[in-house]
GROMACS .gro file of C-alpha atoms in nm:
model
  384
    1MET     CA    1   2.850  -2.507  -2.912
    2ASP     CA    2   2.871  -2.274  -3.219
    3GLN     CA    3   2.932  -1.927  -3.100
    4ASP     CA    4   2.661  -1.756  -3.312
    5VAL     CA    5   2.388  -2.036  -3.176
    6PHE     CA    6   2.532  -1.954  -2.829
    7GLU     CA    7   2.488  -1.578  -2.851
    8GLN     CA    8   2.132  -1.642  -2.948
    9PHE     CA    9   2.082  -1.876  -2.676
   10ILE     CA   10   2.241  -1.604  -2.428
   11ASP     CA   11   1.980  -1.351  -2.556
   12GLN     CA   12   1.694  -1.566  -2.511
   13LEU     CA   13   1.833  -1.691  -2.151
   14GLY     CA   14   1.868  -1.334  -2.051
   15ARG     CA   15   1.501  -1.249  -2.156
   16TYR     CA   16   1.376  -1.566  -1.969
   17VAL     CA   17   1.559  -1.454  -1.657
   18ARG     CA   18   1.402  -1.103  -1.657
   19GLU     CA   19   1.060  -1.193  -1.752
   20ARG     CA   20   0.985  -1.521  -1.604
   21LEU     CA   21   1.242  -1.624  -1.324
   22ILE     CA   22   1.256  -1.295  -1.138
   23PRO     CA   23   0.890  -1.239  -1.130
   24ALA     CA   24   0.873  -1.599  -0.981
   25GLU     CA   25   1.109  -1.526  -0.680
   26ARG     CA   26   0.833  -1.432  -0.432
   27ALA     CA   27   0.660  -1.770  -0.524
   28VAL     CA   28   0.995  -1.953  -0.462
   29ILE     CA   29   1.045  -1.765  -0.122
   30GLU     CA   30   0.709  -1.853  -0.019
   31THR     CA   31   0.688  -2.202  -0.090
   32ASP     CA   32   1.079  -2.271  -0.050
   33ARG     CA   33   1.073  -2.460  -0.400
   34ILE     CA   34   1.084  -2.395  -0.753
   35PRO     CA   35   0.760  -2.460  -0.926
   36ASP     CA   36   0.745  -2.765  -1.156
   37ASP     CA   37   0.654  -2.588  -1.444
   38ILE     CA   38   0.952  -2.374  -1.440
   39LEU     CA   39   1.168  -2.685  -1.373
   40ASN     CA   40   1.032  -2.834  -1.686
   41GLU     CA   41   1.093  -2.508  -1.883
   42MET     CA   42   1.440  -2.514  -1.756
   43ARG     CA   43   1.467  -2.897  -1.888
   44ASP     CA   44   1.334  -2.788  -2.217
   45MET     CA   45   1.568  -2.516  -2.265
   46GLY     CA   46   1.868  -2.761  -2.214
   47LEU     CA   47   1.989  -2.601  -1.903
   48PHE     CA   48   2.056  -2.948  -1.723
   49GLY     CA   49   2.292  -3.042  -2.003
   50LEU     CA   50   2.488  -2.741  -2.094
   51THR     CA   51   2.837  -2.899  -2.051
   52ILE     CA   52   2.726  -3.260  -2.144
   53PRO     CA   53   2.873  -3.354  -2.485
   54GLU     CA   54   2.619  -3.339  -2.777
   55GLU     CA   55   2.642  -3.698  -2.860
   56TYR     CA   56   2.478  -3.773  -2.517
   57GLY     CA   57   2.202  -3.507  -2.563
   58GLY     CA   58   2.374  -3.213  -2.408
   59ALA     CA   59   2.478  -2.858  -2.537
   60GLY     CA   60   2.856  -2.931  -2.558
   61MET     CA   61   2.960  -2.586  -2.437
   62ASN     CA   62   3.314  -2.493  -2.369
   63ILE     CA   63   3.415  -2.354  -2.032
   64ALA     CA   64   3.368  -1.994  -2.104
   65GLN     CA   65   3.035  -2.066  -2.261
   66TYR     CA   66   2.937  -2.240  -1.944
   67ALA     CA   67   3.047  -1.968  -1.718
   68ARG     CA   68   2.866  -1.694  -1.908
   69THR     CA   69   2.547  -1.907  -1.916
   70ILE     CA   70   2.588  -1.959  -1.539
   71ASN     CA   71   2.651  -1.568  -1.500
   72VAL     CA   72   2.326  -1.466  -1.697
   73LEU     CA   73   2.119  -1.720  -1.512
   74SER     CA   74   2.249  -1.621  -1.168
   75TYR     CA   75   2.119  -1.257  -1.215
   76ALA     CA   76   1.795  -1.413  -1.076
   77MET     CA   77   1.800  -1.587  -0.725
   78PRO     CA   78   2.045  -1.847  -0.634
   79ALA     CA   79   1.792  -2.143  -0.646
   80PHE     CA   80   1.783  -2.156  -1.019
   81ARG     CA   81   2.136  -2.212  -1.060
   82SER     CA   82   2.174  -2.450  -0.774
   83ILE     CA   83   1.919  -2.707  -0.912
   84ILE     CA   84   2.132  -2.728  -1.231
   85SER     CA   85   2.492  -2.674  -1.117
   86ILE     CA   86   2.580  -3.021  -0.980
   87ASN     CA   87   2.472  -3.198  -1.333
   88ILE     CA   88   2.649  -2.961  -1.530
   89GLY     CA   89   2.937  -2.906  -1.306
   90MET     CA   90   3.114  -3.148  -1.080
   91VAL     CA   91   2.905  -3.471  -1.191
   92CYS     CA   92   2.933  -3.409  -1.573
   93SER     CA   93   3.289  -3.310  -1.540
   94ALA     CA   94   3.395  -3.615  -1.317
   95LEU     CA   95   3.202  -3.847  -1.574
   96LYS     CA   96   3.363  -3.699  -1.869
   97ASN     CA   97   3.720  -3.701  -1.703
   98GLY     CA   98   3.699  -4.069  -1.548
   99GLY     CA   99   3.379  -4.246  -1.652
  100THR     CA  100   3.389  -4.575  -1.857
  101GLU     CA  101   3.211  -4.546  -2.208
  102ALA     CA  102   2.919  -4.754  -2.071
  103GLN     CA  103   2.901  -4.510  -1.766
  104LYS     CA  104   2.869  -4.217  -1.981
  105ALA     CA  105   2.628  -4.381  -2.213
  106GLU     CA  106   2.388  -4.460  -1.912
  107TRP     CA  107   2.418  -4.125  -1.712
  108LEU     CA  108   2.507  -3.858  -1.937
  109PRO     CA  109   2.185  -3.854  -2.140
  110ARG     CA  110   1.988  -3.880  -1.821
  111LEU     CA  111   2.154  -3.588  -1.663
  112ALA     CA  112   2.111  -3.398  -1.996
  113ALA     CA  113   1.732  -3.450  -1.988
  114GLY     CA  114   1.701  -3.315  -1.648
  115GLU     CA  115   1.750  -3.605  -1.409
  116ILE     CA  116   1.901  -3.425  -1.101
  117ALA     CA  117   2.207  -3.536  -0.949
  118CYS     CA  118   2.385  -3.460  -0.616
  119PHE     CA  119   2.774  -3.485  -0.525
  120GLY     CA  120   2.886  -3.640  -0.218
  121LEU     CA  121   3.217  -3.548  -0.052
  122THR     CA  122   3.146  -3.352   0.278
  123GLU     CA  123   3.058  -3.553   0.607
  124PRO     CA  124   2.982  -3.471   0.966
  125GLY     CA  125   3.345  -3.482   1.055
  126SER     CA  126   3.520  -3.405   0.727
  127GLY     CA  127   3.481  -3.141   0.455
  128SER     CA  128   3.801  -3.014   0.288
  129ASP     CA  129   4.010  -3.286   0.491
  130SER     CA  130   3.988  -3.593   0.294
  131ALA     CA  131   4.194  -3.774   0.533
  132GLY     CA  132   3.902  -3.765   0.774
  133LEU     CA  133   3.659  -3.913   0.536
  134GLN     CA  134   3.477  -4.203   0.691
  135THR     CA  135   3.234  -4.342   0.425
  136PHE     CA  136   3.356  -4.687   0.346
  137ALA     CA  137   3.317  -4.906   0.037
  138ALA     CA  138   3.418  -5.262   0.146
  139LYS     CA  139   3.480  -5.539  -0.151
  140SER     CA  140   3.213  -5.790  -0.162
  141GLY     CA  141   3.224  -6.047  -0.436
  142ASN     CA  142   3.254  -5.842  -0.754
  143GLY     CA  143   3.095  -5.561  -0.618
  144TRP     CA  144   3.113  -5.317  -0.310
  145VAL     CA  145   2.888  -5.246   0.019
  146LEU     CA  146   2.882  -4.885   0.099
  147ASN     CA  147   2.821  -4.734   0.459
  148GLY     CA  148   2.839  -4.375   0.569
  149THR     CA  149   2.676  -4.047   0.601
  150LYS     CA  150   2.726  -3.726   0.372
  151ARG     CA  151   2.630  -3.390   0.486
  152TYR     CA  152   2.514  -3.046   0.341
  153ILE     CA  153   2.445  -3.238  -0.006
  154THR     CA  154   2.286  -2.985  -0.242
  155ASN     CA  155   1.989  -3.117  -0.434
  156ALA     CA  156   1.991  -3.468  -0.224
  157PRO     CA  157   1.613  -3.421  -0.163
  158PHE     CA  158   1.554  -3.434  -0.555
  159ALA     CA  159   1.849  -3.632  -0.702
  160LYS     CA  160   1.815  -3.952  -0.874
  161MET     CA  161   2.192  -4.016  -0.853
  162ALA     CA  162   2.467  -3.946  -0.612
  163LEU     CA  163   2.845  -3.940  -0.700
  164ILE     CA  164   2.963  -4.053  -0.359
  165MET     CA  165   3.332  -4.049  -0.247
  166ALA     CA  166   3.419  -4.323  -0.020
  167ARG     CA  167   3.731  -4.507   0.096
  168THR     CA  168   3.842  -4.817  -0.031
  169THR     CA  169   4.114  -4.875   0.205
  170LYS     CA  170   4.143  -4.792   0.561
  171GLU     CA  171   4.483  -4.618   0.561
  172ASN     CA  172   4.575  -4.280   0.424
  173LEU     CA  173   4.717  -4.308   0.099
  174PRO     CA  174   4.956  -4.053  -0.093
  175LYS     CA  175   4.765  -3.836  -0.347
  176ASN     CA  176   4.438  -3.938  -0.187
  177ALA     CA  177   4.453  -4.273  -0.327
  178HIS     CA  178   4.237  -4.447  -0.049
  179VAL     CA  179   3.937  -4.232  -0.186
  180SER     CA  180   3.710  -4.382  -0.494
  181ALA     CA  181   3.406  -4.259  -0.655
  182PHE     CA  182   3.066  -4.431  -0.693
  183LEU     CA  183   2.790  -4.373  -0.902
  184VAL     CA  184   2.493  -4.452  -0.669
  185PRO     CA  185   2.128  -4.439  -0.784
  186THR     CA  186   1.922  -4.277  -0.491
  187ASP     CA  187   1.662  -4.556  -0.507
  188THR     CA  188   1.924  -4.830  -0.427
  189PRO     CA  189   1.810  -5.030  -0.105
  190GLY     CA  190   1.997  -4.882   0.197
  191VAL     CA  191   2.012  -4.521   0.064
  192SER     CA  192   1.804  -4.286   0.256
  193ILE     CA  193   1.767  -3.888   0.240
  194GLY     CA  194   1.760  -3.676   0.540
  195SER     CA  195   1.503  -3.395   0.585
  196SER     CA  196   1.602  -3.066   0.435
  197ASP     CA  197   1.813  -2.841   0.653
  198LYS     CA  198   1.683  -2.483   0.736
  199LYS     CA  199   1.932  -2.229   0.593
  200MET     CA  200   2.021  -1.868   0.643
  201GLY     CA  201   1.940  -1.799   0.273
  202GLN     CA  202   1.900  -1.922  -0.061
  203SER     CA  203   1.534  -2.016  -0.063
  204GLY     CA  204   1.439  -2.297  -0.293
  205SER     CA  205   1.768  -2.441  -0.298
  206HIS     CA  206   1.783  -2.745  -0.075
  207ILE     CA  207   2.072  -2.945   0.126
  208ALA     CA  208   2.023  -3.262   0.313
  209ASP     CA  209   2.214  -3.602   0.457
  210VAL     CA  210   2.275  -3.881   0.224
  211ILE     CA  211   2.268  -4.177   0.451
  212MET     CA  212   2.438  -4.521   0.315
  213GLU     CA  213   2.350  -4.841   0.526
  214ASP     CA  214   2.499  -5.160   0.371
  215VAL     CA  215   2.441  -5.038   0.008
  216VAL     CA  216   2.515  -5.292  -0.224
  217LEU     CA  217   2.658  -5.186  -0.555
  218PRO     CA  218   2.783  -5.377  -0.871
  219ALA     CA  219   3.148  -5.340  -0.959
  220ASP     CA  220   3.064  -5.089  -1.251
  221ALA     CA  221   2.924  -4.856  -1.004
  222MET     CA  222   3.287  -4.728  -0.923
  223LEU     CA  223   3.367  -4.437  -1.147
  224GLY     CA  224   3.615  -4.556  -1.411
  225THR     CA  225   3.615  -4.897  -1.228
  226GLU     CA  226   3.957  -4.824  -1.101
  227ALA     CA  227   4.009  -4.773  -0.722
  228GLY     CA  228   4.196  -4.491  -0.587
  229LYS     CA  229   4.112  -4.241  -0.862
  230GLY     CA  230   3.781  -4.109  -0.721
  231PHE     CA  231   3.945  -3.792  -0.538
  232GLY     CA  232   4.149  -3.698  -0.858
  233TYR     CA  233   3.830  -3.676  -1.060
  234ALA     CA  234   3.638  -3.498  -0.772
  235MET     CA  235   3.927  -3.247  -0.767
  236GLN     CA  236   3.920  -3.185  -1.125
  237SER     CA  237   3.584  -3.138  -1.123
  238LEU     CA  238   3.573  -2.865  -0.855
  239ASP     CA  239   3.771  -2.658  -1.086
  240ASN     CA  240   3.449  -2.610  -1.288
  241GLY     CA  241   3.242  -2.618  -0.959
  242ARG     CA  242   3.448  -2.303  -0.840
  243ILE     CA  243   3.428  -2.118  -1.187
  244SER     CA  244   3.053  -2.157  -1.146
  245VAL     CA  245   3.039  -2.024  -0.812
  246GLY     CA  246   3.264  -1.721  -0.916
  247ALA     CA  247   3.044  -1.659  -1.215
  248ALA     CA  248   2.727  -1.697  -1.003
  249ALA     CA  249   2.877  -1.457  -0.720
  250THR     CA  250   2.973  -1.212  -0.995
  251ALA     CA  251   2.605  -1.188  -1.136
  252TYR     CA  252   2.431  -1.167  -0.793
  253ALA     CA  253   2.672  -0.878  -0.692
  254ARG     CA  254   2.541  -0.703  -1.021
  255ARG     CA  255   2.196  -0.782  -0.941
  256ALA     CA  256   2.222  -0.632  -0.575
  257LEU     CA  257   2.411  -0.315  -0.714
  258ASP     CA  258   2.141  -0.261  -0.999
  259SER     CA  259   1.878  -0.285  -0.703
  260ALA     CA  260   2.105  -0.007  -0.493
  261LEU     CA  261   2.114   0.230  -0.804
  262ARG     CA  262   1.749   0.209  -0.837
  263TYR     CA  263   1.688   0.263  -0.467
  264ALA     CA  264   1.955   0.555  -0.438
  265ASN     CA  265   1.749   0.755  -0.721
  266GLU     CA  266   1.408   0.694  -0.593
  267ARG     CA  267   1.508   0.767  -0.205
  268LYS     CA  268   1.518   1.123  -0.100
  269ALA     CA  269   1.675   1.283   0.202
  270PHE     CA  270   1.761   1.641   0.276
  271GLY     CA  271   1.516   1.723  -0.037
  272GLU     CA  272   1.708   1.524  -0.285
  273PRO     CA  273   1.793   1.175  -0.405
  274ILE     CA  274   2.049   1.015  -0.193
  275ALA     CA  275   2.223   0.918  -0.537
  276ASN     CA  276   2.356   1.278  -0.520
  277PHE     CA  277   2.538   1.224  -0.175
  278GLN     CA  278   2.908   1.161  -0.246
  279LEU     CA  279   2.959   0.876   0.022
  280ILE     CA  280   2.664   0.686  -0.128
  281GLN     CA  281   2.829   0.734  -0.460
  282GLN     CA  282   3.172   0.587  -0.335
  283MET     CA  283   2.992   0.273  -0.232
  284LEU     CA  284   2.838   0.243  -0.568
  285ALA     CA  285   3.173   0.312  -0.749
  286ASP     CA  286   3.347   0.085  -0.533
  287SER     CA  287   3.102  -0.186  -0.594
  288GLU     CA  288   3.112  -0.133  -0.985
  289ILE     CA  289   3.496  -0.140  -0.974
  290GLU     CA  290   3.502  -0.491  -0.784
  291ILE     CA  291   3.237  -0.643  -1.002
  292TYR     CA  292   3.432  -0.528  -1.319
  293ALA     CA  293   3.754  -0.693  -1.178
  294ALA     CA  294   3.558  -1.027  -1.120
  295GLN     CA  295   3.422  -1.016  -1.478
  296CYS     CA  296   3.791  -0.990  -1.603
  297MET     CA  297   3.908  -1.292  -1.396
  298MET     CA  298   3.618  -1.487  -1.533
  299ALA     CA  299   3.704  -1.414  -1.872
  300ASP     CA  300   4.068  -1.490  -1.827
  301VAL     CA  301   4.029  -1.823  -1.627
  302THR     CA  302   3.773  -1.978  -1.862
  303ALA     CA  303   3.980  -1.879  -2.164
  304ARG     CA  304   4.298  -2.042  -1.987
  305ALA     CA  305   4.078  -2.358  -1.930
  306ASP     CA  306   3.955  -2.380  -2.277
  307ALA     CA  307   4.324  -2.351  -2.385
  308GLY     CA  308   4.410  -2.662  -2.191
  309GLU     CA  309   4.597  -2.501  -1.925
  310ASN     CA  310   4.566  -2.624  -1.558
  311VAL     CA  311   4.362  -2.344  -1.402
  312LEU     CA  312   4.348  -2.504  -1.032
  313ARG     CA  313   4.512  -2.204  -0.893
  314LYS     CA  314   4.336  -1.935  -1.099
  315ALA     CA  315   3.996  -2.107  -1.059
  316ALA     CA  316   4.036  -2.080  -0.668
  317ALA     CA  317   4.162  -1.748  -0.701
  318PHE     CA  318   3.856  -1.641  -0.913
  319LYS     CA  319   3.625  -1.819  -0.667
  320VAL     CA  320   3.781  -1.648  -0.369
  321PHE     CA  321   3.769  -1.288  -0.517
  322ALA     CA  322   3.422  -1.328  -0.669
  323SER     CA  323   3.259  -1.461  -0.352
  324GLU     CA  324   3.434  -1.218  -0.122
  325MET     CA  325   3.353  -0.928  -0.348
  326CYS     CA  326   2.978  -1.042  -0.344
  327GLY     CA  327   2.987  -1.023   0.016
  328ARG     CA  328   3.121  -0.669   0.018
  329VAL     CA  329   2.884  -0.555  -0.227
  330THR     CA  330   2.578  -0.682  -0.071
  331ASP     CA  331   2.696  -0.537   0.250
  332ARG     CA  332   2.726  -0.181   0.086
  333VAL     CA  333   2.388  -0.249  -0.066
  334VAL     CA  334   2.216  -0.287   0.263
  335GLN     CA  335   2.404   0.017   0.398
  336VAL     CA  336   2.279   0.218   0.079
  337TYR     CA  337   1.934   0.115   0.171
  338GLY     CA  338   1.965   0.229   0.539
  339GLY     CA  339   1.704   0.101   0.773
  340ALA     CA  340   1.528  -0.026   0.504
  341GLY     CA  341   1.791  -0.271   0.403
  342TYR     CA  342   1.741  -0.438   0.735
  343LEU     CA  343   1.391  -0.532   0.648
  344ALA     CA  344   1.263  -0.849   0.484
  345GLU     CA  345   1.031  -0.670   0.270
  346TYR     CA  346   1.317  -0.519   0.071
  347ASP     CA  347   1.552  -0.740  -0.145
  348ALA     CA  348   1.870  -0.600   0.000
  349GLU     CA  349   1.861  -0.831   0.311
  350ARG     CA  350   1.780  -1.123   0.082
  351PHE     CA  351   2.087  -1.061  -0.132
  352PHE     CA  352   2.304  -1.016   0.185
  353ARG     CA  353   2.190  -1.338   0.328
  354ASP     CA  354   2.216  -1.545  -0.015
  355ALA     CA  355   2.559  -1.411  -0.079
  356ARG     CA  356   2.698  -1.554   0.236
  357ILE     CA  357   2.730  -1.911   0.128
  358TYR     CA  358   2.942  -1.827  -0.174
  359ARG     CA  359   3.236  -1.785   0.063
  360ILE     CA  360   3.197  -2.145   0.214
  361TYR     CA  361   3.097  -2.397  -0.059
  362GLU     CA  362   3.312  -2.539  -0.317
  363GLY     CA  363   3.596  -2.469  -0.085
  364THR     CA  364   3.604  -2.207   0.182
  365THR     CA  365   3.800  -1.899   0.129
  366GLN     CA  366   4.052  -2.022   0.384
  367ILE     CA  367   4.129  -2.362   0.237
  368LEU     CA  368   4.154  -2.220  -0.109
  369GLN     CA  369   4.419  -1.958   0.010
  370LEU     CA  370   4.624  -2.247   0.147
  371GLN     CA  371   4.583  -2.443  -0.175
  372ILE     CA  372   4.685  -2.125  -0.377
  373ALA     CA  373   4.980  -2.059  -0.137
  374LYS     CA  374   5.094  -2.425  -0.160
  375HIS     CA  375   5.091  -2.438  -0.519
  376MET     CA  376   5.285  -2.120  -0.556
  377LEU     CA  377   5.548  -2.254  -0.293
  378ARG     CA  378   5.578  -2.573  -0.483
  379GLU     CA  379   5.644  -2.385  -0.813
  380TRP     CA  380   5.887  -2.153  -0.653
  381ALA     CA  381   6.084  -2.456  -0.514
  382GLY     CA  382   6.076  -2.616  -0.853
  383ALA     CA  383   6.222  -2.319  -1.020
  384GLN     CA  384   6.529  -2.296  -0.776
   0.00000   0.00000   0.00000
């Protein structure tokens, strides 16, 4: 997207977040869903197609623009990012990297127009461990028959299409060549969606099981139509997903800190605003320092990605730092609020609960630490 046009879009989005989305948060919390009129406004603004190429109806944003858009949007409650994130992150990336021309032509315009997608990797018995993946696609004539269950799948209750990771062979192969990716319309016979799981936070965002029982798929349902490539496409797309979570966590930390600043100036103790107390100031300053560090990481990793650099390690590092930082900031914000921070009528406890998932999805902190270390050690060994 042209940078001048992008800057105008960002200004418009910032106003929309402040004037429309933040005032709607209470209604989202009360009903646990985003109102249909807001969803339609988000579709009209092109938010479901930010990264989709312009020839398929999207905005064609580069990675730096995409991350900044997510950052601006995520100043509002997480549900608004969550509903668009799978379309413009993992599913769009996997289609662009691995889809055939026919698959791109069928799905990318639909995603850009606001049909909601979901991404199915995690299962009841496996998450980060692809060797434990049980969903199986058996060859049947020219097509496939899919059986298995996916768990904790964001947007599953609303999705028109699921990108499903499934085994195409019983044995575990090097480089996860036993895993392929399938484009599965959710109205295909044999596909059912479980009830929405109750969660600690993130009202309005829904996760559920995707259950597949003898789901018959044509040959061209396999992403790229080549077996054994699915996990590679998924992992490439996870870089974008991790950048998105890092950008969201950075923005939500800013939202929480802004709330604490306002409260510290309004709340009085011992005859003066608590903002005058140095230990309150220390918590505010530490939060500002960490948010600034995350903003710098976001600018760096997205610039490197747009330059064509492999950012697997740096995207993981950004996601780990930003998500852990957001947890520390929201914890301090509860402390600044004091007893009020523990009450549901104040925003601080919601920020605290909402932020907790950032350290878990798109790769837990611990899995990403292992991934970063393995890449470092491999690089070191190759240099000897």
